[in-house]
Coordinates of N, CA and C in Angstrom, one line a residue:
X182 N 72.7 129.5 101.5 CA 72.2 128.0 101.8 C 73.4 127.1 102.1
X183 N 74.6 127.3 101.6 CA 75.7 126.7 102.3 C 76.0 127.1 103.7
X184 N 75.8 128.2 104.3 CA 76.0 128.5 105.6 C 75.1 127.7 106.7
X185 N 73.9 127.2 106.1 CA 72.9 126.4 107.0 C 73.3 125.1 106.9
X186 N 74.0 124.6 105.7 CA 74.4 123.3 106.0 C 75.6 123.0 106.7
X187 N 76.6 124.0 106.6 CA 77.9 123.9 107.6 C 77.3 124.1 109.1
X188 N 76.2 124.7 109.4 CA 75.6 125.0 110.8 C 75.1 123.6 111.1
X189 N 74.3 123.0 110.0 CA 73.8 121.7 110.6 C 74.7 120.6 110.3
X190 N 75.8 120.4 109.9 CA 76.9 119.6 110.0 C 77.4 120.0 111.4
X191 N 77.8 121.0 111.6 CA 78.5 121.4 113.1 C 77.7 120.9 114.2
X192 N 76.6 121.2 114.0 CA 75.6 120.8 115.1 C 75.6 119.2 115.6
X193 N 75.6 118.6 114.0 CA 75.5 116.9 114.2 C 76.9 116.5 114.6
X194 N 77.8 117.2 114.5 CA 79.0 116.8 114.9 C 79.1 116.9 116.4
X195 N 78.7 117.8 117.0 CA 78.9 118.3 118.5 C 77.9 117.3 119.1
X196 N 76.8 117.0 118.7 CA 75.9 116.1 119.3 C 76.5 114.7 119.2
X197 N 77.0 114.4 118.1 CA 77.5 112.9 117.8 C 78.9 112.8 118.9
X198 N 79.7 113.9 119.2 CA 80.9 113.6 119.9 C 80.3 113.6 121.5
X199 N 79.2 114.3 121.8 CA 78.7 114.2 123.4 C 78.0 112.8 123.3
X200 N 77.4 112.2 122.4 CA 76.9 110.9 122.5 C 78.1 110.0 122.7
X201 N 79.0 110.3 121.9 CA 80.2 109.1 122.0 C 81.1 109.3 123.4
X202 N 81.1 110.5 123.9 CA 81.7 110.7 125.3 C 81.0 110.2 126.4
X203 N 79.3 110.1 126.2 CA 78.6 109.7 127.0 C 78.7 108.3 127.2
X204 N 78.5 107.6 125.9 CA 78.7 106.2 125.9 C 79.9 105.6 126.6
X205 N 81.1 106.3 126.2 CA 82.2 106.0 126.9 C 82.3 105.9 128.4
X206 N 81.7 107.0 128.6 CA 81.6 107.1 130.5 C 80.6 106.1 131.0
X207 N 79.7 105.8 129.9 CA 78.7 104.5 130.9 C 79.4 103.3 130.6
X208 N 80.2 102.9 129.6 CA 81.0 101.7 129.4 C 81.9 101.6 130.5
X209 N 82.9 102.7 130.5 CA 84.0 102.6 131.7 C 82.9 102.3 133.3
X210 N 82.0 103.0 133.3 CA 81.3 103.0 134.7 C 80.6 101.3 134.6
X211 N 80.3 100.7 133.5 CA 79.7 99.2 133.6 C 80.9 98.5 133.9
X212 N 82.2 98.5 133.3 CA 83.2 97.8 133.6 C 83.7 98.0 134.9
X213 N 83.7 99.2 135.6 CA 84.3 99.4 137.0 C 83.3 98.7 137.9
X214 N 82.1 98.7 137.8 CA 81.0 98.0 138.3 C 81.2 96.3 138.3
X215 N 81.9 95.8 137.4 CA 81.9 94.5 137.1 C 83.2 94.0 138.0

């Protein structure tokens, strides 16, 4: 059961970092358009 918890936490961390990078790229693009 602990293995499943670590796998879920790792997947959430990966998705969170991907969303963070994606939002950062969108923010930089919005600033460059202004």
